[in-house]
Short mmCIF file of C-alpha atoms in Angstrom, two decimals:
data_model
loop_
_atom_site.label_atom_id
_atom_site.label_comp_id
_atom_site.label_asym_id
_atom_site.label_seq_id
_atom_site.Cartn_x
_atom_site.Cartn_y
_atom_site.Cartn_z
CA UNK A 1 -81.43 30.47 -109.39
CA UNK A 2 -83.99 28.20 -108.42
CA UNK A 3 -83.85 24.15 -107.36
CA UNK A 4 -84.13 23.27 -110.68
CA UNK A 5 -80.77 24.81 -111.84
CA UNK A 6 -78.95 22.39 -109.77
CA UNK A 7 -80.33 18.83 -110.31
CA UNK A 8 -77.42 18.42 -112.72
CA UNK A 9 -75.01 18.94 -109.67
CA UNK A 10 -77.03 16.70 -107.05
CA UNK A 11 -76.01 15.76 -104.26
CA UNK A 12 -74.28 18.84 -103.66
CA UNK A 13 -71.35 18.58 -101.12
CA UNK A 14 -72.11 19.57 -97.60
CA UNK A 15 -69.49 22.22 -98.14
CA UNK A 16 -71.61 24.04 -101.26
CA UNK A 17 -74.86 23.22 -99.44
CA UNK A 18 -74.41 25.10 -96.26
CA UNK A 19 -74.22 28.48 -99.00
CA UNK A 20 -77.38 27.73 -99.70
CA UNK A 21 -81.10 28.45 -98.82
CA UNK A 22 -84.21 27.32 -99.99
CA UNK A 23 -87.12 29.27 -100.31
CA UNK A 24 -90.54 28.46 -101.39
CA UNK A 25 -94.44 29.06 -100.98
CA UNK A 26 -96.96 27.83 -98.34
CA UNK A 27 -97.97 25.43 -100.91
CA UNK A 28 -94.79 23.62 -101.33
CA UNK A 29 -94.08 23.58 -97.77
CA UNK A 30 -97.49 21.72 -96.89
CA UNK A 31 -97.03 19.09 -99.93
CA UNK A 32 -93.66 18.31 -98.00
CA UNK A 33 -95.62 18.21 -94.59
CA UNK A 34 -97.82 15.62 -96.69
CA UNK A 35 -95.69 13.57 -97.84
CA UNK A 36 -93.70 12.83 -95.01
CA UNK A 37 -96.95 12.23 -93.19
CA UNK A 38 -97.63 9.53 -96.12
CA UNK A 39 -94.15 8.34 -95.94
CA UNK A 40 -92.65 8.78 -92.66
CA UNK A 41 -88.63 9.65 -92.72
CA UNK A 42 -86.64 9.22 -89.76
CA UNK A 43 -84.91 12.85 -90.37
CA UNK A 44 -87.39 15.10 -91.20
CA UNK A 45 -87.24 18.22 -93.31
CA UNK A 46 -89.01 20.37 -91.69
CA UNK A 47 -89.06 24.53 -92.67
CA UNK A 48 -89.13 27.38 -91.06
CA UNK A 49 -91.04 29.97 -91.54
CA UNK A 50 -89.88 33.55 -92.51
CA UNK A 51 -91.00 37.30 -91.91
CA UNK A 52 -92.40 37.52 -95.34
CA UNK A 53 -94.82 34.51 -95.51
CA UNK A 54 -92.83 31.92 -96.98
CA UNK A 55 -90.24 29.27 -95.56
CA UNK A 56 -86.88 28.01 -95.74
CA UNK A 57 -84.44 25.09 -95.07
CA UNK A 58 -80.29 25.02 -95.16
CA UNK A 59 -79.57 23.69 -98.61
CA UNK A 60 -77.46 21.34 -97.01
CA UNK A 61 -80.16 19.13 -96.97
CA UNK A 62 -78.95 19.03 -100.62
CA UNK A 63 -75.98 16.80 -99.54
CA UNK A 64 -78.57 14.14 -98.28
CA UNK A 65 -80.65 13.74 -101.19
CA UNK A 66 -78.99 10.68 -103.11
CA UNK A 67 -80.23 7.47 -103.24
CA UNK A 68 -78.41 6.50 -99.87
CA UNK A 69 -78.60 10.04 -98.19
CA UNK A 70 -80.35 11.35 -94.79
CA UNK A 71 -83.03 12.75 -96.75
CA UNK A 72 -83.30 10.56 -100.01
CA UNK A 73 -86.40 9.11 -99.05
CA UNK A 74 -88.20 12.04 -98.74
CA UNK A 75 -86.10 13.80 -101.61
CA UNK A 76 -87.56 10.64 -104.11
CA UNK A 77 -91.46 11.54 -103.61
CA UNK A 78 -90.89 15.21 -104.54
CA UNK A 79 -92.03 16.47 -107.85
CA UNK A 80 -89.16 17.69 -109.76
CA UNK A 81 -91.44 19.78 -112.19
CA UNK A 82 -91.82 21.94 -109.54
CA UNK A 83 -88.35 22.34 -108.49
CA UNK A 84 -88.08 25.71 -110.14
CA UNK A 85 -90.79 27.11 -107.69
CA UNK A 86 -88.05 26.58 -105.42
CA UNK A 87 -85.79 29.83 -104.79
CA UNK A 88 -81.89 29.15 -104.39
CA UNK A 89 -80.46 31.93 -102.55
CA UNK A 90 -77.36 32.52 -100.56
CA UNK A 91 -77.75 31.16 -96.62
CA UNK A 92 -76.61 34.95 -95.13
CA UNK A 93 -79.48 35.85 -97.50
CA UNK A 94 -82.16 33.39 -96.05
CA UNK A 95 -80.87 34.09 -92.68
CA UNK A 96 -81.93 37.17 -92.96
CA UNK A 97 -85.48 36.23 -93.62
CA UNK A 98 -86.08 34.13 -90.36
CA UNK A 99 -87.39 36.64 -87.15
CA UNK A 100 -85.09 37.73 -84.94
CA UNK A 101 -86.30 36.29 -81.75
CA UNK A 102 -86.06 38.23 -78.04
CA UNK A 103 -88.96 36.95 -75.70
CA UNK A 104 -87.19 38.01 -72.70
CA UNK B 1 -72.74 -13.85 -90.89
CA UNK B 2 -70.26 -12.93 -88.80
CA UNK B 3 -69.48 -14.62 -84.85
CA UNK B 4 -68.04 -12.22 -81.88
CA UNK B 5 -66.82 -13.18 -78.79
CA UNK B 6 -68.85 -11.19 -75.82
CA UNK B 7 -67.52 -12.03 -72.37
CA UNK B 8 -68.02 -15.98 -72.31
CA UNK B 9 -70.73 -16.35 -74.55
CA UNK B 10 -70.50 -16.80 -78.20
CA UNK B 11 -73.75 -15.02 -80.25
CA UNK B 12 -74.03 -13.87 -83.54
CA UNK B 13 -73.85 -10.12 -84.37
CA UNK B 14 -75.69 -8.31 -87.84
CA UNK B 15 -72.42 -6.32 -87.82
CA UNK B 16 -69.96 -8.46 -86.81
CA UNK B 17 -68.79 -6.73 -83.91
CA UNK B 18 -66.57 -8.13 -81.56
CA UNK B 19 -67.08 -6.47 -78.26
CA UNK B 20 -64.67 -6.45 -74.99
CA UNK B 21 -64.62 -9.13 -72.43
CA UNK B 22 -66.35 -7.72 -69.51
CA UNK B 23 -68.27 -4.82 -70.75
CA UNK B 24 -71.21 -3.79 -68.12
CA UNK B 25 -74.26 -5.13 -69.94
CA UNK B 26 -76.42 -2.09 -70.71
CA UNK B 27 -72.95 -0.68 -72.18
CA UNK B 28 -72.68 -3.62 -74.43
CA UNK B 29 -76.05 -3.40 -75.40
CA UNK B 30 -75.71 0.59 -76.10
CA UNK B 31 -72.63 -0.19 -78.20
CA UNK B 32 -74.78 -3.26 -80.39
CA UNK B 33 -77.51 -0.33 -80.57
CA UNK B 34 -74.91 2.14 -81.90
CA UNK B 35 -73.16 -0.21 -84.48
CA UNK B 36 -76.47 -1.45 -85.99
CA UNK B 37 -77.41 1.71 -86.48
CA UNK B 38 -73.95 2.93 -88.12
CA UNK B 39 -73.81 -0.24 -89.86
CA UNK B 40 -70.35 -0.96 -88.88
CA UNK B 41 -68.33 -1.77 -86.56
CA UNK B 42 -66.99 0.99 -83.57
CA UNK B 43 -63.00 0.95 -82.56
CA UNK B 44 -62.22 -1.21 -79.21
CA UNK B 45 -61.35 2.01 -77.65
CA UNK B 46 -64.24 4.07 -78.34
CA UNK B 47 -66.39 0.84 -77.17
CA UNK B 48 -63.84 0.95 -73.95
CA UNK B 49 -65.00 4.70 -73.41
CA UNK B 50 -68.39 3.89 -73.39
CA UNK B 51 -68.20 0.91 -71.25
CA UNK B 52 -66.13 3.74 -68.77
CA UNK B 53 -68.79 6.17 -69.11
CA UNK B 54 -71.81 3.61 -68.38
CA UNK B 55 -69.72 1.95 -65.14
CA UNK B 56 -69.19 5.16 -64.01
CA UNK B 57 -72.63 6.59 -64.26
CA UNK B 58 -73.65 3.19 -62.34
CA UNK B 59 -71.21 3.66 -59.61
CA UNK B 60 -72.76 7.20 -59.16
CA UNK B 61 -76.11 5.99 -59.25
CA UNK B 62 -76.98 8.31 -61.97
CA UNK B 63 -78.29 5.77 -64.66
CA UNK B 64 -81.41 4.94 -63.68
CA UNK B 65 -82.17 8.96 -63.21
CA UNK B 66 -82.05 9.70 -66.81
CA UNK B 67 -84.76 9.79 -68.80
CA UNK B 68 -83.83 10.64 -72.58
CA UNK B 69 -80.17 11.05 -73.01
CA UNK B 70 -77.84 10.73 -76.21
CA UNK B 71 -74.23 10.59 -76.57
CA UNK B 72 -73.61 12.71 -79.51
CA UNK B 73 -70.23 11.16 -79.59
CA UNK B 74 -67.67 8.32 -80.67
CA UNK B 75 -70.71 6.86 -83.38
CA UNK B 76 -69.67 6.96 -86.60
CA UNK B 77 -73.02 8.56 -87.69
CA UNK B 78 -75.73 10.79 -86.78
CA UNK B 79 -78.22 7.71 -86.77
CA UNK B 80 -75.42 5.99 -84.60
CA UNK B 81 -75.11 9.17 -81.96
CA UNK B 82 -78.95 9.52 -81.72
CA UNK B 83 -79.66 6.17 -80.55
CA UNK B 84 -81.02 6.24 -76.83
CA UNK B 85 -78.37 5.40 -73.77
CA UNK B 86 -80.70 2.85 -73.08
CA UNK B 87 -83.24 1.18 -74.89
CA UNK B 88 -85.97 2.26 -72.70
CA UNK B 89 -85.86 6.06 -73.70
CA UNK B 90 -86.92 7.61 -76.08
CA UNK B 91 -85.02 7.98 -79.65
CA UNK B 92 -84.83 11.79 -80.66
CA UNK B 93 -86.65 13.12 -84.17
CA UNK B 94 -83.44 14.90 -86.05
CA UNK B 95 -85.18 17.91 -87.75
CA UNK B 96 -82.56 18.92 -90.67
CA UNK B 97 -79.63 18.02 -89.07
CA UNK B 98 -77.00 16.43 -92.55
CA UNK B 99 -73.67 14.39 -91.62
CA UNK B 100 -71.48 17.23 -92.03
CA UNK B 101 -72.90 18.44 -89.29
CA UNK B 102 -71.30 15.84 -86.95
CA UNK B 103 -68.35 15.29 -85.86
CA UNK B 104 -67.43 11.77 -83.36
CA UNK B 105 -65.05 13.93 -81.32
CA UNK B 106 -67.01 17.37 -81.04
CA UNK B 107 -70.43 16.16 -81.70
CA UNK B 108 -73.21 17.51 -83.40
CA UNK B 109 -73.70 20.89 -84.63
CA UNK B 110 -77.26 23.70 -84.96
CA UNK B 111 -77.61 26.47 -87.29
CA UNK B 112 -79.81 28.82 -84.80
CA UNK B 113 -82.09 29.05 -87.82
CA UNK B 114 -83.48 25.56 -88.62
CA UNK B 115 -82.09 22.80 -87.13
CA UNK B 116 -83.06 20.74 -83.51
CA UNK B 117 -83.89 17.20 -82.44
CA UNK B 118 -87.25 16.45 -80.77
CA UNK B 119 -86.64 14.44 -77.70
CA UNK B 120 -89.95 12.60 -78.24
CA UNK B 121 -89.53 13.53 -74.07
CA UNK B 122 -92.28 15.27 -72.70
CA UNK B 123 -91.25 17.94 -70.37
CA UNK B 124 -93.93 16.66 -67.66
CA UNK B 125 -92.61 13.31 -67.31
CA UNK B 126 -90.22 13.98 -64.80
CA UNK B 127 -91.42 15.39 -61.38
CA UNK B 128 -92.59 19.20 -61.51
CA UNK B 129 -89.70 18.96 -58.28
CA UNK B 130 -87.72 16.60 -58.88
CA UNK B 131 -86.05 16.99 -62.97
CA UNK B 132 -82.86 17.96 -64.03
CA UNK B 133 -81.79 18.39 -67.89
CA UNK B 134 -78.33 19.43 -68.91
CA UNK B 135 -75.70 19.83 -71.72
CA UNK B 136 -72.09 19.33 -72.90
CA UNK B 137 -70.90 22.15 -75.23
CA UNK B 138 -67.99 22.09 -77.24
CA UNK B 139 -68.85 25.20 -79.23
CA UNK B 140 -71.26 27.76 -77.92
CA UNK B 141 -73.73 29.54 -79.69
CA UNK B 142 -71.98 32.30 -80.99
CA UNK B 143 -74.63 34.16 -83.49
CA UNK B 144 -75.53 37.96 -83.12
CA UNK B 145 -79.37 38.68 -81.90
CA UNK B 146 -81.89 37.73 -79.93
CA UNK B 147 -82.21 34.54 -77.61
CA UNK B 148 -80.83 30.91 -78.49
CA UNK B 149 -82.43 28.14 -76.84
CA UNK B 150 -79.79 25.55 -75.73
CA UNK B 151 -82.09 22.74 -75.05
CA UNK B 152 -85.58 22.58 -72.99
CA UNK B 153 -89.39 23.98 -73.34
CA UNK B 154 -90.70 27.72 -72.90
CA UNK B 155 -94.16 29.13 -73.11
CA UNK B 156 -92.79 32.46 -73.98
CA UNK B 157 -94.69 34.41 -74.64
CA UNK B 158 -97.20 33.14 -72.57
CA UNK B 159 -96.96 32.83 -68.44
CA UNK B 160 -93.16 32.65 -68.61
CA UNK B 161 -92.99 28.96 -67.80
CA UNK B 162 -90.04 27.47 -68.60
CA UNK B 163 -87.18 24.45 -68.56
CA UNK B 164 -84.56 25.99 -70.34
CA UNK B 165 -80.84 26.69 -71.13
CA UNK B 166 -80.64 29.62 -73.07
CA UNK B 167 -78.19 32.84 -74.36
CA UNK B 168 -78.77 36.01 -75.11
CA UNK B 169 -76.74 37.88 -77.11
CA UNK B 170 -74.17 35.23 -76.72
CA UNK B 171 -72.50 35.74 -73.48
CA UNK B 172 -75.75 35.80 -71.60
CA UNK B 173 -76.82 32.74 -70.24
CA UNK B 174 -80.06 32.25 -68.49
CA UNK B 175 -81.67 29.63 -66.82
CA UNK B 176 -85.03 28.65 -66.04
CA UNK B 177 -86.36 25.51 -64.25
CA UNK B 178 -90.11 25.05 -64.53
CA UNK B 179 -91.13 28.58 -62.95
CA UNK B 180 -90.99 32.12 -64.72
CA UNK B 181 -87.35 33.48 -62.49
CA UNK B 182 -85.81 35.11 -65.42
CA UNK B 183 -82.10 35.48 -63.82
CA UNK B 184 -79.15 36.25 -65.97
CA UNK B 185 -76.36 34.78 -65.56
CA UNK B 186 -72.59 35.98 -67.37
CA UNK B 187 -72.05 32.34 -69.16
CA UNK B 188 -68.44 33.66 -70.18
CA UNK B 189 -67.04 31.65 -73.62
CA UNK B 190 -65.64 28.46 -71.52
CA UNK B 191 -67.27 25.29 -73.26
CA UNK B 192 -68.09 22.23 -71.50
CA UNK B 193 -70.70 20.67 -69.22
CA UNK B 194 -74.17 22.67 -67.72
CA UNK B 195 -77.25 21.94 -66.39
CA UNK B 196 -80.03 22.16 -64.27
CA UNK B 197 -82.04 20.57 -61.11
CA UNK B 198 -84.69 21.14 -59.32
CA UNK B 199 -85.66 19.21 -56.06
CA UNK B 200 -87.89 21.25 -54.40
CA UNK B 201 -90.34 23.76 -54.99
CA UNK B 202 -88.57 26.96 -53.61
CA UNK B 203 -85.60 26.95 -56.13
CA UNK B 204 -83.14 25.14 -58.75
CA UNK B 205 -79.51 24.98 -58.62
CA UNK B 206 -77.48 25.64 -61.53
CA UNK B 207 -74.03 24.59 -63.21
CA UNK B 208 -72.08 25.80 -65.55
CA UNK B 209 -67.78 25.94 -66.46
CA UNK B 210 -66.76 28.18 -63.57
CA UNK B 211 -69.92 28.78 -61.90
CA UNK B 212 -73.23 27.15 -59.79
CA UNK B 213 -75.27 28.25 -57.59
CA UNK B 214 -79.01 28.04 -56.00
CA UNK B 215 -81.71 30.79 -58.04
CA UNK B 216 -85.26 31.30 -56.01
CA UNK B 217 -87.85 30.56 -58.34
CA UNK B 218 -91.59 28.60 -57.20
CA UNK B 219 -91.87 25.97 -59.67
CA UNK B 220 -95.29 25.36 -61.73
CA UNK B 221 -96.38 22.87 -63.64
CA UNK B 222 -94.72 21.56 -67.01
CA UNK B 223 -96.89 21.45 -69.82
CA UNK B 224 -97.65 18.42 -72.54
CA UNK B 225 -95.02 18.93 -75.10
CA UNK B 226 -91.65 17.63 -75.82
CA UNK B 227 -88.53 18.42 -74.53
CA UNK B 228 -86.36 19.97 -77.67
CA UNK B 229 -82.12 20.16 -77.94
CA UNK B 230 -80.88 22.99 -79.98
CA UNK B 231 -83.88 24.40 -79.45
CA UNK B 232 -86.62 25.11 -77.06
CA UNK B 233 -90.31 24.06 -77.65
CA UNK B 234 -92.76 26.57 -77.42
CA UNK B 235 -95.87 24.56 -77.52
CA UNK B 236 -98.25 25.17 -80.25
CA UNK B 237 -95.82 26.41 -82.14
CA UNK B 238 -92.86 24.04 -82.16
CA UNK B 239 -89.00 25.25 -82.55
CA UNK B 240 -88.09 28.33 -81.17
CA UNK B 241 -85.21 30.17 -80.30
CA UNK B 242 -82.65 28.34 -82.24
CA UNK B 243 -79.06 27.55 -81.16
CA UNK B 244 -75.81 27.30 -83.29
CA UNK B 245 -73.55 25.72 -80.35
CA UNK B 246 -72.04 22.52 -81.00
CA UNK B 247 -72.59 19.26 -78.33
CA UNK B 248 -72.04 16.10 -77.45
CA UNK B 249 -74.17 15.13 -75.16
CA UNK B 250 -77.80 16.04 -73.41
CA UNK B 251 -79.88 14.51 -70.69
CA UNK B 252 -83.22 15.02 -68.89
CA UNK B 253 -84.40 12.99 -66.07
CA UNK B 254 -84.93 13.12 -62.30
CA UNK B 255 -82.78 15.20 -59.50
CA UNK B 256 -79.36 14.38 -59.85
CA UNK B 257 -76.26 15.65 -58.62
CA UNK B 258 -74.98 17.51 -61.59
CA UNK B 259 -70.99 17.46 -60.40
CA UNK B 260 -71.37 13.82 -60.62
CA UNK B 261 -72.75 13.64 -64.39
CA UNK B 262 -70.39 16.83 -65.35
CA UNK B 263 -67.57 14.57 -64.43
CA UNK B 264 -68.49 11.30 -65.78
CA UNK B 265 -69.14 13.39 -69.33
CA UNK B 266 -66.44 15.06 -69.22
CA UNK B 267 -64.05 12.27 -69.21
CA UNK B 268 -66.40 10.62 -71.90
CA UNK B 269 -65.02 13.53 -74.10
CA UNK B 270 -62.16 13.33 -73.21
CA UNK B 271 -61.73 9.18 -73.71
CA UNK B 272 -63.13 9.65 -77.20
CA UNK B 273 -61.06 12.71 -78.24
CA UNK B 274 -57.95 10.15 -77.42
CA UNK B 275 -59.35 7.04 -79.03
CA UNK B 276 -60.23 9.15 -82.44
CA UNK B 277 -57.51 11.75 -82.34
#
């Protein structure tokens, strides 16, 4: 499934959200960097990167993204044609793509 | 527009607040903060809390110690619980954090994968000796591997200079206060109040439910980066060592006597989990 599956259904409830992670390209990841540099948001989306080169955010953010939402602003400037470059998989899933981290 | 009574004056308010007679005045201007930012209106009893907490941090003499501090507590948003105790500090940069990820009794809740607020604090701007920075936890981080930075900076893994409230493997907790002493502490699953303070250069006391003490540790300098909740900073790189723990409060600032804030929080917590039951 990909971002573009579920415009129908946005804003998704916080509760279907946290299932959810996002996962996308370098490329997509720097146009967000770019745009909230153009348009700065007072909650940032900001992703994280993963072991295999790509990056990821909690598609809870998907419960922000109406017009009066935490992350509306931001979610307005995106381009929706390339919402299907953006992978929709479950959060124990994209979990599992972030580093497990032991400096110590 | 709307009038409110404050004390003996009558002013105008964007919200139409009416605030108690006799709040201390950096309380009633933390409360006019909070409700612009929510956009409405808090209960007299949450506003009565707050007033508590800000008297009793005067009495203590702890106020004008802190230097970035949040209540993430009683507001009815995340906007509301991010605004700065005073108007002085800094405001934190949420990074991911949605509203269902806050609660006005139990505060606000990480992921230990993406999610941390940015002080905008920079972990050199209180004294290399004389800095404490603590939290109130009322869910601990409770994922399986690796290390969870509570709140605070690291360099890891570079000289092992840190500020830091960390786990472990969850029941580890391990504390580090500008120097590279790596001592492991046995946090136990209690929630509540800890924290850290260093005012000298030889060592750093610590708090925690159930436990303090003094660790030996040389301090060293703090770098130029910002001071990170939910999260540590590693500079250059940004988030790091993600916690899922939920809280309702942090602070950083000068030596303090961390008894004194533990107590003033925890009755905080304990005035709003009665005025929003």
């Amino acid at each position: 499934m990909t971002l573009e599956d579920l415009i129908p259904d946005l804003p998704l409830s916080y509760a279907q959200g946290t299932t959810y992670g996002l996962v996308f390209a370098i490329d997509l990841k720097m146009r967000l960097d770019e745009i909230q540099q153009e348009h700065p948001p007072v909650n940032y989306a900001t992703p994280v990167a993963t072991t295999d080169g790509r990056y990821v955010l909690h598609g809870d953010l998907l419960s922000e993204v109406g017009p009066n939402g935490m992350f509306g602003g931001t979610f307005s400037y995106l381009d929706q044609s390339r919402f299907n470059e953006v992978e929709v998989i479950d959060w124990s899933a994209a979990q599992a793509l972030l580093p497990v981290i032991d400096p110590i | 527009m709307f009038i409110g009574v404050k004390g003996l004056s009558v002013v105008g308010s964007a919200v139409g607040n009416i605030s108690g007679p006799g709040y201390d005045s950096d309380a009633e201007a933390y409360i006019d903060a909070v409700e612009s930012a929510d956009g409405e209106a808090l209960e007299t009893e949450v506003k009565e809390a707050y007033n508590n907490f800000f008297v009793g941090l005067k009495d203590d003499g702890l106020l004008a110690d802190l230097s970035a501090c949040c209540l993430l507590l009683g507001a009815r948003t995340i906007a509301g619980a991010l605004t700065p105790l005073v108007p002085s500090m800094p405001t934190p940069t949420n990074n991911n954090f949605v509203s269902g990820d806050y609660s006005r009794t139990t505060g606000l809740k990480g992921d230990a994968s993406t999610k941390y607020l940015d002080t905008n604090l920079l972990a050199n701007a209180d004294g290399q000796d004389d800095f404490h920075l603590s939290v109130y936890e009322t869910e601990l981080h409770n994922t399986g591997g690796g290390t969870a930075g509570i709140l605070g900076y690291t360099d890891f893994p570079g000289s092992s200079n840190a500020a830091q409230i960390v786990y472990r493997y969850n029941s580890l907790f391990i504390q580090r206060a500008k120097d590279n002493n790596s001592t492991q502490l046995n946090r136990g699953t209690v929630t509540g109040y800890s924290g850290i303070v260093r005012s000298n250069s030889a060592n750093f006391d610590y708090r925690y439910p159930g436990g303090t003490g003094t660790i030996t540790g040389t301090s060293t300098p703090a770098p130029s980066a910002n001071m990170f909740v939910f999260a540590n900073n590693l500079p250059g790189t940004g988030a790091y060592i993600r916690a899922n723990c939920r809280a309702t409060f942090y602070s950083f600032g000068a030596a303090i006597t961390l008894a004194d804030l533990d107590s003033r929080v925890s009755t905080l917590v304990t005035e709003i989990g009665a005025a929003l039951p």
